[in-house]
Coordinates of C-alpha atoms and ligand atoms in Angstrom, one line a residue:
X1 CA 122.6 119.3 126.9
X2 CA 120.9 117.3 129.6
X3 CA 119.0 120.1 130.6
X4 CA 117.8 120.3 126.8
X5 CA 117.2 116.5 126.9
X6 CA 115.1 116.9 130.1
X7 CA 113.0 119.8 128.4
X8 CA 112.5 117.7 125.2
X9 CA 111.4 114.6 127.2
X10 CA 109.2 116.6 129.3
X11 CA 107.4 118.3 126.3
X12 CA 107.2 114.6 124.7
X13 CA 105.6 113.1 127.7
X14 CA 101.8 112.7 128.5
X15 CA 99.5 110.7 130.6
X16 CA 98.3 108.6 127.8
X17 CA 99.3 108.0 124.4
X18 CA 96.4 106.4 121.8
X19 CA 97.8 105.1 118.8
X20 CA 95.3 105.5 115.8
X21 CA 92.4 108.0 115.6
X22 CA 89.8 105.7 113.9
X23 CA 86.6 104.1 115.6
X24 CA 88.7 102.9 118.6
X25 CA 91.4 105.7 118.9
X26 CA 88.5 107.9 119.0
X27 CA 87.1 106.3 121.6
X28 CA 89.8 105.8 123.7
X29 CA 91.0 109.5 123.2
X30 CA 87.3 110.6 124.6
X31 CA 87.5 108.2 127.6
X32 CA 90.9 109.0 128.5
X33 CA 90.9 112.8 128.0
X34 CA 87.1 113.0 129.7
X35 CA 89.0 111.0 133.0
X36 CA 91.3 113.7 133.2
X37 CA 94.3 112.5 131.4
X38 CA 96.4 114.6 129.1
X39 CA 96.4 112.4 126.2
X40 CA 98.6 112.5 122.8
X41 CA 96.8 111.0 119.7
X42 CA 99.3 109.6 117.0
X43 CA 97.6 109.5 113.8
X44 CA 99.7 108.3 110.7
X45 CA 97.6 110.1 108.1
X46 CA 96.4 113.5 107.3
X47 CA 94.1 115.6 109.6
X48 CA 90.3 115.5 108.6
X49 CA 88.2 118.3 110.5
X50 CA 84.6 117.7 110.7
X51 CA 82.7 119.4 107.8
X52 CA 85.7 121.5 106.8
X53 CA 87.5 118.4 105.0
X54 CA 84.5 116.5 103.6
X55 CA 85.2 118.3 100.0
X56 CA 82.5 116.3 98.6
X57 CA 79.8 115.9 101.0
X58 CA 77.6 118.3 99.1
X59 CA 78.8 117.6 95.4
X60 CA 75.6 116.8 93.2
X61 CA 75.6 114.0 90.5
X62 CA 75.5 116.4 87.7
X63 CA 78.8 118.0 89.2
X64 CA 80.6 114.8 89.2
X65 CA 83.5 114.2 87.1
X66 CA 82.1 110.6 86.1
X67 CA 78.9 109.1 85.6
X68 CA 78.1 107.7 89.3
X69 CA 81.2 109.0 90.4
X70 CA 82.7 105.9 89.2
X71 CA 86.4 106.1 88.7
X72 CA 88.0 105.5 85.4
X73 CA 89.6 101.7 85.1
X74 CA 93.0 103.1 84.5
X75 CA 93.0 105.3 87.7
X76 CA 91.5 102.1 89.8
X77 CA 94.2 100.0 87.9
X78 CA 97.3 102.3 88.9
X79 CA 96.4 103.2 92.4
X80 CA 93.2 101.5 93.9
X81 CA 93.4 97.8 92.6
X82 CA 92.6 96.3 96.1
X83 CA 90.4 99.3 97.9
X84 CA 88.1 98.8 94.5
X85 CA 87.5 95.0 95.7
X86 CA 84.6 96.5 97.9
X87 CA 82.6 97.1 94.7
X88 CA 80.9 99.8 95.9
X89 CA 82.6 101.9 98.3
X90 CA 85.4 103.3 96.5
X91 CA 84.1 106.2 94.0
X92 CA 85.3 109.9 92.8
X93 CA 83.3 111.2 96.0
X94 CA 85.4 109.0 98.6
X95 CA 88.7 108.0 97.1
X96 CA 90.4 110.6 99.3
X97 CA 89.4 108.5 102.1
X98 CA 91.0 105.3 101.0
X99 CA 94.7 104.7 101.0
X100 CA 96.2 104.3 97.4
X101 CA 97.5 100.7 97.2
X102 CA 100.5 101.7 95.3
X103 CA 101.7 103.6 98.2
X104 CA 100.6 101.2 100.8
X105 CA 102.0 97.8 99.7
X106 CA 101.7 94.2 101.7
X107 CA 101.9 90.9 100.1
X108 CA 98.8 88.4 99.5
X109 CA 100.5 85.0 100.0
X110 CA 96.6 84.2 99.5
X111 CA 94.2 86.7 97.9
X112 CA 93.6 89.3 100.9
X113 CA 91.4 92.3 100.4
X114 CA 92.8 94.9 103.0
X115 CA 90.5 98.0 102.9
X116 CA 92.0 100.7 104.7
X117 CA 91.8 104.7 105.5
X118 CA 94.7 106.4 106.8
X119 CA 93.7 109.8 108.0
X120 CA 92.2 111.4 111.2
X121 CA 88.8 109.5 111.7
X122 CA 90.3 106.2 109.9
X123 CA 87.4 104.2 108.8
X124 CA 84.6 105.8 111.1
X125 CA 84.1 108.1 108.2
X126 CA 83.7 105.3 105.8
X127 CA 81.9 102.3 107.6
X128 CA 78.4 101.5 107.0
X129 CA 77.0 102.2 110.7
X130 CA 75.4 98.6 110.9
X131 CA 75.5 98.0 115.0
X132 CA 74.7 94.8 116.4
X133 CA 75.9 93.3 119.7
X134 CA 77.6 90.0 120.4
X135 CA 75.2 87.8 122.2
X136 CA 75.7 85.3 125.0
X137 CA 76.1 82.7 122.6
X138 CA 78.9 84.5 120.8
X139 CA 80.8 84.8 124.1
X140 CA 80.5 81.1 124.9
X141 CA 81.0 79.6 121.1
X142 CA 84.6 78.6 121.5
X143 CA 84.5 77.1 124.6
X144 CA 81.3 75.1 123.8
X145 CA 82.7 74.1 120.4
X146 CA 86.2 73.3 121.3
X147 CA 87.5 75.6 119.0
X148 CA 90.3 78.2 119.3
X149 CA 90.3 79.4 123.3
X150 CA 87.7 80.6 125.3
X151 CA 86.9 84.3 125.7
X152 CA 87.9 85.6 129.1
X153 CA 84.8 87.4 129.4
X154 CA 81.1 87.0 128.9
X155 CA 78.0 89.3 127.9
X156 CA 77.3 90.7 131.2
X157 CA 81.0 92.0 131.3
X158 CA 80.2 94.1 128.2
X159 CA 76.6 94.6 128.3
X160 CA 76.7 98.2 130.5
X161 CA 79.6 99.1 127.9
X162 CA 77.3 98.6 124.9
X163 CA 74.8 100.6 126.5
X164 CA 77.2 103.4 127.3
X165 CA 78.4 103.4 123.7
X166 CA 75.0 103.0 122.0
X167 CA 74.0 105.9 124.1
X168 CA 76.9 108.5 123.0
X169 CA 76.9 107.4 119.4
X170 CA 73.1 106.9 118.8
X171 CA 71.8 104.0 117.3
X172 CA 68.5 103.6 115.5
X173 CA 66.9 100.4 115.7
X174 CA 63.8 98.0 117.0
X175 CA 63.9 96.0 120.2
X176 CA 63.1 92.3 119.0
X177 CA 63.7 90.2 122.3
X178 CA 66.0 87.8 120.7
X179 CA 68.6 85.8 122.7
X180 CA 71.1 86.0 119.5
X181 CA 70.6 89.6 119.2
X182 CA 70.5 91.3 122.3
X183 CA 68.7 94.7 122.2
X184 CA 70.3 97.9 123.0
X185 CA 69.8 101.5 123.8
X186 CA 68.0 102.5 120.5
X187 CA 66.7 105.8 119.0
X188 CA 63.7 105.0 116.9
X189 CA 64.0 102.8 114.1
X190 CA 63.9 103.5 110.2
X191 CA 60.7 102.3 108.4
X192 CA 60.4 99.5 106.0
X193 CA 59.4 100.0 102.6
X194 CA 56.1 98.2 101.1
X195 CA 58.0 95.2 99.8
X196 CA 60.0 94.8 103.0
X197 CA 56.9 94.9 104.8
X198 CA 55.4 92.3 102.7
X199 CA 58.4 90.2 102.8
X200 CA 58.7 90.0 106.5
X201 CA 55.0 89.2 107.0
X202 CA 55.2 86.3 104.5
X203 CA 58.4 85.1 105.5
X204 CA 58.1 85.4 108.9
X205 CA 54.6 83.2 108.3
X206 CA 56.6 80.6 106.8
X207 CA 59.6 80.8 109.1
X208 CA 58.8 82.1 112.5
X209 CA 62.6 81.4 113.7
X210 CA 63.6 84.0 110.9
X211 CA 62.9 87.3 112.5
X212 CA 63.3 90.3 109.7
X213 CA 64.0 93.5 111.6
X214 CA 65.2 96.9 110.1
X215 CA 69.1 97.4 110.4
X216 CA 70.6 98.8 113.6
X217 CA 72.6 101.4 112.2
X218 CA 74.5 104.5 113.9
X219 CA 72.1 107.2 112.6
X220 CA 70.5 109.9 114.6
X221 CA 67.0 109.5 114.5
X222 CA 66.0 111.5 117.4
X223 CA 69.2 113.4 118.7
X224 CA 69.7 113.5 122.6
X225 CA 70.5 116.8 124.2
X226 CA 74.2 115.2 124.7
X227 CA 74.3 114.5 120.7
X228 CA 73.0 118.1 120.0
X229 CA 75.4 119.7 122.2
X230 CA 78.4 118.3 120.3
X231 CA 76.9 119.8 116.8
X232 CA 75.2 116.7 115.6
X233 CA 71.8 116.5 114.3
X234 CA 69.0 114.5 113.0
X235 CA 69.7 112.1 109.8
X236 CA 68.3 113.6 106.4
X237 CA 67.9 110.4 104.4
X238 CA 70.6 111.5 101.8
X239 CA 72.7 108.4 102.0
X240 CA 75.9 110.2 100.8
X241 CA 77.4 109.1 104.4
X242 CA 80.7 107.8 103.2
X243 CA 81.7 111.3 102.0
X244 CA 81.3 112.8 105.7
X245 CA 78.2 113.9 107.1
X246 CA 77.9 117.6 107.5
X247 CA 75.0 117.1 109.8
X248 CA 77.3 114.7 112.1
X249 CA 74.0 112.3 111.6
X250 CA 76.1 109.3 111.6
X251 CA 78.7 108.5 114.4
X252 CA 82.3 109.0 113.3
X253 CA 85.2 109.9 115.3
X254 CA 85.5 113.2 113.4
X255 CA 81.7 114.2 114.4
X256 CA 81.6 112.7 118.0
X257 CA 84.2 111.1 120.0
X258 CA 87.3 113.3 119.0
X259 CA 85.2 116.6 119.6
X260 CA 84.3 115.5 122.8
X261 CA 87.9 114.7 123.5
X262 CA 88.9 118.1 122.0
X263 CA 86.3 119.7 124.4
X264 CA 88.1 118.7 127.7
X265 CA 91.2 120.5 126.9
X266 CA 93.6 117.5 127.2
X267 CA 94.0 116.4 123.9
X268 CA 96.5 116.7 121.5
X269 CA 96.3 115.4 118.0
X270 CA 99.7 114.7 116.0
X271 CA 98.7 113.7 112.3
X272 CA 101.5 112.7 110.0
X273 CA 102.8 110.4 113.0
X274 CA 103.4 106.6 112.2
X275 CA 104.1 104.8 115.2
X276 CA 106.7 102.0 114.2
X277 CA 107.4 100.6 117.8
X278 CA 106.7 100.7 121.6
X279 CA 109.6 101.6 123.6
X280 CA 110.0 99.1 126.5
X281 CA 112.4 99.6 129.6
X282 CA 113.6 96.3 130.6
X283 CA 114.4 97.4 134.0
X284 CA 110.7 98.7 135.0
X285 CA 109.2 95.6 132.8
X286 CA 107.0 98.3 131.4
X287 CA 106.5 100.4 127.9
X288 CA 107.8 103.9 128.2
X289 CA 106.1 105.4 125.2
X290 CA 106.3 104.8 121.4
X291 CA 108.7 105.7 118.6
X292 CA 107.4 107.5 115.7
X293 CA 108.5 108.5 112.1
X294 CA 106.9 111.6 111.0
X295 CA 105.3 110.8 107.4
X296 CA 106.1 114.5 106.3
X297 CA 109.8 114.8 107.2
X298 CA 111.2 111.4 107.8
X299 CA 112.3 112.5 111.4
X300 CA 112.4 109.6 114.2
X301 CA 110.6 110.9 117.5
X302 CA 109.8 109.5 120.6
X303 CA 106.4 110.2 122.8
X304 CA 106.2 109.0 126.4
X305 CA 103.3 108.1 128.7
X306 CA 102.3 106.1 131.6
X307 CA 99.9 104.3 129.5
X308 CA 99.7 103.3 125.7
X309 CA 96.5 102.4 123.9
X310 CA 97.1 100.6 120.3
X311 CA 94.2 101.5 118.1
X312 CA 95.4 101.5 114.9
X313 CA 93.1 98.7 113.5
X314 CA 93.6 95.2 113.7
X315 CA 96.6 94.5 111.3
X316 CA 98.3 97.6 112.0
X317 CA 98.3 97.2 115.6
X318 CA 99.5 93.8 114.8
X319 CA 102.3 95.4 112.5
X320 CA 103.5 97.6 115.3
X321 CA 104.0 94.8 117.8
X322 CA 105.6 92.5 115.4
X323 CA 107.7 95.3 114.9
X324 CA 108.5 96.0 118.5
X325 CA 111.5 93.3 118.7
X326 CA 114.0 93.5 121.6
X327 CA 116.0 91.3 123.8
X328 CA 112.8 90.9 125.9
X329 CA 110.6 90.5 123.1
X330 CA 112.6 88.6 120.2
X331 CA 109.5 87.8 118.1
X332 CA 107.2 90.7 118.9
X333 CA 105.8 92.6 121.8
X334 CA 104.2 90.5 124.0
X335 CA 104.4 87.4 122.0
X336 CA 105.6 84.9 124.3
X337 CA 102.5 82.5 123.3
X338 CA 103.4 83.1 119.4
X339 CA 99.6 83.9 118.8
X340 CA 100.5 87.7 117.8
X341 CA 99.4 87.7 114.0
X342 CA 97.6 84.1 114.3
X343 CA 93.8 83.5 114.3
X344 CA 92.8 86.3 111.8
X345 CA 89.1 86.3 110.9
X346 CA 86.7 88.5 108.9
X347 CA 83.1 87.9 107.8
X348 CA 82.7 86.1 104.8
X349 CA 80.1 87.5 102.2
X350 CA 79.2 87.8 98.7
X351 CA 76.3 85.2 99.0
X352 CA 73.1 84.9 99.4
X353 CA 69.9 85.2 97.0
X354 CA 67.8 87.9 95.1
X355 CA 64.5 88.3 93.6
X356 CA 61.9 90.4 91.8
X357 CA 59.2 91.5 93.8
X358 CA 56.0 92.2 91.4
X359 CA 52.6 93.6 92.7
X360 CA 54.0 97.0 93.9
X361 CA 54.4 98.6 90.8
X362 CA 52.6 101.5 91.8
X363 CA 54.4 102.1 94.7
X364 CA 57.6 104.1 95.5
X365 CA 59.3 105.6 98.7
X366 CA 60.6 109.3 99.2
X367 CA 64.3 110.0 100.6
X368 CA 67.0 107.6 100.2
X369 CA 67.6 105.6 103.6
X370 CA 70.9 105.0 104.4
X371 CA 70.1 101.3 106.0
X372 CA 68.4 98.1 105.1
X373 CA 66.8 95.2 106.7
X374 CA 68.7 92.3 109.0
X375 CA 67.8 89.1 109.6
X376 CA 69.6 87.8 112.5
X377 CA 71.0 84.4 112.6
X378 CA 68.7 81.6 113.3
X379 CA 71.1 78.7 112.6
X380 CA 72.9 76.6 115.6
X381 CA 71.5 78.5 118.4
X382 CA 71.5 75.6 121.1
X383 CA 68.4 73.9 120.3
X384 CA 67.5 70.8 118.3
X385 CA 65.2 72.7 115.5
X386 CA 68.0 75.1 114.7
X387 CA 71.1 72.7 114.9
X388 CA 73.0 71.9 111.5
X389 CA 75.2 68.7 111.3
X390 CA 77.3 70.3 108.2
X391 CA 78.7 73.3 109.7
X392 CA 78.9 74.8 113.2
X393 CA 78.1 78.6 114.0
X394 CA 76.3 80.7 111.9
X395 CA 75.1 83.8 109.8
X396 CA 72.8 86.8 109.1
X397 CA 71.5 88.5 106.3
X398 CA 71.7 92.1 105.4
X399 CA 69.5 93.4 102.6
X400 CA 66.6 95.2 101.3
X401 CA 64.3 96.1 98.7
X402 CA 64.5 99.0 96.1
X403 CA 63.8 100.0 92.7
X404 CA 67.4 99.9 91.6
X405 CA 66.8 101.2 88.0
X406 CA 65.1 104.4 88.8
X407 CA 67.4 105.0 91.8
X408 CA 70.3 104.8 89.4
X409 CA 69.0 107.1 86.7
X410 CA 68.1 109.5 89.7
X411 CA 71.6 109.3 90.6
X412 CA 72.9 110.2 87.3
X413 CA 72.8 107.5 85.1
X414 CA 72.5 108.5 81.1
X415 CA 72.3 111.9 79.7
X416 CA 69.9 114.1 77.4
X417 CA 66.9 111.9 75.9
X418 CA 68.3 108.8 77.2
X419 CA 68.2 109.8 81.0
X420 CA 64.6 111.4 80.7
X421 CA 63.4 108.1 79.2
X422 CA 65.1 106.5 81.9
X423 CA 63.2 108.6 84.3
X424 CA 59.8 107.5 83.2
X425 CA 60.4 103.9 83.8
X426 CA 61.0 103.1 87.4
X427 CA 62.0 99.6 86.6
X428 CA 60.9 96.5 88.9
X429 CA 61.1 96.0 92.6
X430 CA 64.1 93.9 93.5
X431 CA 65.0 92.4 96.8
X432 CA 68.3 91.0 98.0
X433 CA 69.5 89.1 101.0
X434 CA 73.0 89.2 101.6
X435 CA 74.8 87.0 104.0
X436 CA 77.2 87.7 106.6
X437 CA 79.1 84.4 108.0
X438 CA 81.2 83.7 111.1
X439 CA 84.9 82.6 110.0
X440 CA 86.4 80.4 112.6
X441 CA 89.8 81.3 114.3
X442 CA 92.6 79.2 112.3
X443 CA 95.9 79.5 113.9
X444 CA 97.8 79.5 110.5
X445 CA 95.7 82.2 109.2
X446 CA 98.2 84.8 109.9
X447 CA 100.0 88.3 109.4
X448 CA 103.8 88.1 109.4
X449 CA 106.2 90.6 109.0
X450 CA 108.0 90.9 105.5
X451 CA 111.3 92.6 105.6
X452 CA 111.9 92.2 101.8
X453 CA 109.0 94.4 100.9
X454 CA 109.2 98.2 102.5
X455 CA 106.7 100.8 102.1
X456 CA 107.6 104.2 100.8
X457 CA 109.0 105.1 104.4
X458 CA 111.4 102.2 104.2
X459 CA 109.4 100.3 106.7
X460 CA 108.8 96.8 106.6
X461 CA 105.3 95.5 105.4
X462 CA 102.8 92.6 106.2
X463 CA 102.4 89.1 104.5
X464 CA 98.9 88.2 104.8
X465 CA 97.9 84.4 104.6
X466 CA 94.2 83.7 105.3
X467 CA 91.7 81.4 103.6
X468 CA 88.2 80.0 104.3
X469 CA 88.1 76.3 105.3
X470 CA 85.4 73.4 105.0
X471 CA 82.9 75.2 107.7
X472 CA 82.7 78.3 106.0
X473 CA 82.0 76.4 102.5
X474 CA 79.4 74.5 103.9
X475 CA 77.9 77.5 105.3
X476 CA 77.7 79.2 102.2
X477 CA 75.8 76.6 100.4
X478 CA 73.1 76.9 103.4
X479 CA 73.3 80.9 103.0
X480 CA 72.2 80.8 99.2
X481 CA 69.7 78.0 100.0
X482 CA 68.0 79.5 103.1
X483 CA 67.8 83.0 101.4
X484 CA 66.1 81.8 98.3
X485 CA 63.8 79.6 100.8
X486 CA 62.7 82.9 102.3
X487 CA 62.2 84.9 98.9
X488 CA 60.1 81.9 97.6
X489 CA 58.1 82.0 100.7
X490 CA 57.3 85.7 100.2
X491 CA 56.0 85.0 96.7
X492 CA 58.7 86.7 94.7
X493 CA 59.7 85.9 91.3
X494 CA 62.9 84.9 89.5
X495 CA 64.7 84.0 92.7
X496 CA 68.2 83.7 92.1
X497 CA 70.8 81.8 94.9
X498 CA 73.9 83.6 94.1
X499 CA 77.7 82.8 95.1
X500 CA 80.1 85.8 93.9
X501 CA 83.0 84.0 95.9
X502 CA 85.0 85.8 98.8
X503 CA 88.1 86.9 99.5
X504 CA 89.4 87.2 103.2
X505 CA 89.5 90.8 104.3
X506 CA 86.5 91.8 101.8
X507 CA 84.0 91.8 104.8
X508 CA 86.3 94.5 106.1
X509 CA 86.2 93.0 109.5
X510 CA 89.7 91.9 110.3
X511 CA 90.0 90.5 113.6
X512 CA 91.9 88.5 116.3
X513 CA 95.4 88.8 115.6
X514 CA 96.3 89.6 119.2
X515 CA 93.5 87.8 121.1
X516 CA 92.2 88.0 124.5
X517 CA 92.4 85.1 127.1
X518 CA 93.2 83.8 130.4
X519 CA 96.5 82.0 129.6
X520 CA 99.4 84.2 128.6
X521 CA 100.5 80.6 127.1
X522 CA 97.8 80.8 124.2
X523 CA 96.8 84.5 124.3
X524 CA 98.3 88.2 124.0
X525 CA 95.9 90.2 125.9
X526 CA 94.0 89.6 129.2
X527 CA 90.6 90.4 130.2
X528 CA 91.0 94.0 130.2
X529 CA 92.9 94.2 126.7
X530 CA 96.2 94.4 128.8
X531 CA 98.9 92.8 127.1
X532 CA 99.8 90.0 129.2
X533 CA 103.5 90.7 129.4
X534 CA 103.4 94.6 129.9
X535 CA 100.4 95.7 131.6
X536 CA 100.4 99.3 130.5
X537 CA 100.0 98.8 126.9
X538 CA 96.2 97.9 125.9
X539 CA 95.2 96.8 122.7
X540 CA 91.5 97.5 121.8
X541 CA 90.9 97.3 118.5
X542 CA 89.7 93.8 116.4
X543 CA 92.7 92.4 117.0
X544 CA 91.5 91.7 120.5
X545 CA 88.3 89.5 119.4
X546 CA 88.6 85.7 120.2
X547 CA 85.8 84.7 117.9
X548 CA 84.1 86.6 115.2
X549 CA 80.1 85.9 115.7
X550 CA 78.6 86.8 112.4
X551 CA 77.4 90.5 113.3
X552 CA 79.4 93.4 112.3
X553 CA 82.1 94.0 115.1
X554 CA 83.0 97.7 115.4
X555 CA 80.3 98.4 118.2
X556 CA 82.1 95.5 120.1
X557 CA 85.4 97.2 119.7
X558 CA 84.3 100.4 121.1
X559 CA 82.6 98.8 123.9
X560 CA 85.9 97.2 124.7
X561 CA 87.5 100.3 124.3
X562 CA 85.6 102.3 126.7
X563 CA 85.7 99.3 129.3
X564 CA 89.6 99.2 128.7
X565 CA 90.0 102.7 129.5
X566 CA 87.8 102.5 132.6
X567 CA 89.9 99.8 133.7
X568 CA 93.3 101.7 132.9
X569 CA 92.4 105.1 134.5
X570 CA 91.4 102.8 137.8
X571 CA 94.8 100.8 137.7
X572 CA 97.1 103.9 137.4
X573 CA 95.2 105.6 140.1
X574 CA 96.3 102.7 142.2
X575 CA 99.6 103.1 140.8
X576 CA 99.6 99.7 139.3
X577 CA 100.6 100.6 135.7
Ligands
FAD601 C1 83.3 100.9 103.3 C2 83.1 100.2 104.9 C3 82.0 99.8 105.5 C4 82.1 99.2 106.6 N1 80.9 99.0 107.2 C5 80.9 98.4 108.7 C6 79.5 98.3 109.5 O1 78.6 98.4 108.6 N2 79.6 98.0 110.8 C7 80.8 97.6 111.4 O2 80.7 97.4 112.5 N3 81.8 98.2 110.9 C8 82.1 98.5 109.3 N4 83.3 98.5 109.0 C9 84.5 98.4 109.6 C10 84.8 99.6 110.4 O3 85.1 100.9 109.7 C11 86.4 99.1 111.3 O4 85.8 97.9 112.0 C12 86.5 100.1 112.1 O5 86.8 101.4 111.7 C13 88.1 99.7 113.1 O6 88.2 100.6 114.0 P1 89.8 100.6 114.5 O7 89.8 101.7 115.1 O8 90.3 99.6 114.6 O9 90.4 101.0 112.7 P2 90.2 102.5 111.8 O10 89.0 102.8 112.0 O11 90.6 101.8 110.4 O12 91.3 103.3 112.4 C14 92.5 102.9 112.6 C15 93.5 104.5 112.5 O13 94.7 104.1 113.0 C16 95.7 105.0 111.9 N5 96.8 104.1 112.1 C17 97.3 102.7 111.7 N6 98.6 102.4 111.9 C18 99.2 103.5 112.5 C19 100.4 103.8 113.0 N7 101.4 102.6 112.8 N8 100.7 104.6 113.5 C20 99.5 105.7 113.7 N9 98.2 105.7 113.3 C21 98.3 104.3 112.6 C22 95.0 104.7 110.7 O14 95.5 105.7 109.9 C23 93.3 105.0 111.1 O15 93.3 106.3 111.2 C24 83.3 99.1 107.4 C25 84.5 99.4 106.9 C26 84.3 99.9 105.5 C27 85.7 100.3 104.9
SF4_602 S1 72.1 109.8 105.6 FE1 71.9 110.9 107.1 S2 74.0 110.4 108.0 FE2 74.3 109.7 105.6 S3 75.0 112.0 105.0 FE3 72.4 112.0 104.6 S4 72.2 113.0 106.7 FE4 74.4 112.4 107.0

């Protein structure tokens, strides 16, 4: 019997375990395997193989079941009431990459839009690919404003890792030389269209501090030899990315990091494996591995390793840690600070301005650029001119100009005579500036364990209690006003500021629930993403974030992950794990 046990334990033992195979899990897997560690990736959802498991990647509009691929209201109501709150991402073409809300419950103490994809690749398949670096200003923000706690690292600590990640994933963009939006390793930028060019010229003439640039997006515009060798190719501007890209032209774990990891021969991926807790050896004072529930059979299994990377996404890594209670960790793994689950952040959005752009009726564009324009933050940058007295921090705008009516008809709006008539009328040019604002870390913005509500596997679930406050509300007023000013300055018509409202989570940038910090009394992770109280567990998804900045965060998660793996491998070599 003990021989059997020894054999079983040996078979279930790896050098490293990675929990989750999304944006950060893919990076952890690539880095660990390339550095020679036999690595097990545990993923709660099913396998999604690059290309072969993208069933709708080439579905034409006329083959869609529903006009524009929009799901019928009864299906949305029954299965996707939360996932549908993104307003654009959930369609007939993408629904298989979103969780079903009726199968994955959580409790909204206040409205919280938890948008998730449980499968190999996670939300790296679904993301909008916008990639911006946090700036030196962002890493100093909490210390400067006396908000939350200070980041234990600064921009120069992460800068080489941003370079490293950008070089591998491929980011198209334009260098702008702005201190609040550091430049990176860019492939050639995508182009503005004629209205965006006019907007840039006129708005920048009136507001020289408000730079208008093209979005920085993880699309290959000039693939490198390394990217081509992985089977990735140049972006074709089809804008059907969220279905999975057969060209591997946008970055996802499935097309890039997991492929690289697999090629090392050191990777094993086990889908349908829900990690429920970390196994802690009290005598040794370190984690031994993880406990898993097999999502198909319900069987409980243990896996062992020298080092564990939690990359299950902010709220799921938090869930695993809150569920890992023991004599040593009565209120959750590594939670002596009581900060686990707190300080949840996102980016608030749904606010900005739009307008009609007359004078370009004879102009059009070809292709469907899978990207927009970007206006980097221009408020509270440390100088008198940008300082606001009504709120701290700032926001950026994403947006763009298009002829939406024509685009819609091309995508399948209407049939027969109605469709033909629509095709002869390209409709007006419209332009929109959509704000993404920073949310401060509030200790009572919180995820807690709910043992009363169980999921289909009988596992406890989360309660989410998150709201924005006065700082964000004041910022939203300015986000409308400043966007309207810029559109007016460009001479556009019918300028309409808007605030459609915002529920936390809707930015799909959950962050901060296991923050980094210098002091174990006020933070869960140290400067290398190690759990202060258990050094062989690293948490490198968005839960590590100390402040949110206003830029899309995934590039920062990937850079933190690559940096943390480098640290873990070196510590393991020294026998410190
Ligand atoms: C529509 C959309 C647009 C977006 N646009 C952008 C953008 O433009 N720019 C940007 O920066 N970000 C964007 N994001 C956010 C981005 O996708 C996430 O920040 C990123 O995917 C987070 O990476 P992650 O590894 O933490 O989590 P995920 O990519 O979500 O991966 C987590 C993985 O862990 C698995 N998992 C969860 N729990 C467990 C468990 N207990 N055991 C085992 N496995 C588990 C999940 O199934 C999943 O595969 C967007 C997201 C969406 C949905
Ligand atoms: S736009 Fe580019 S990345 Fe998106 S699906 Fe088309 S080729 Fe792929």
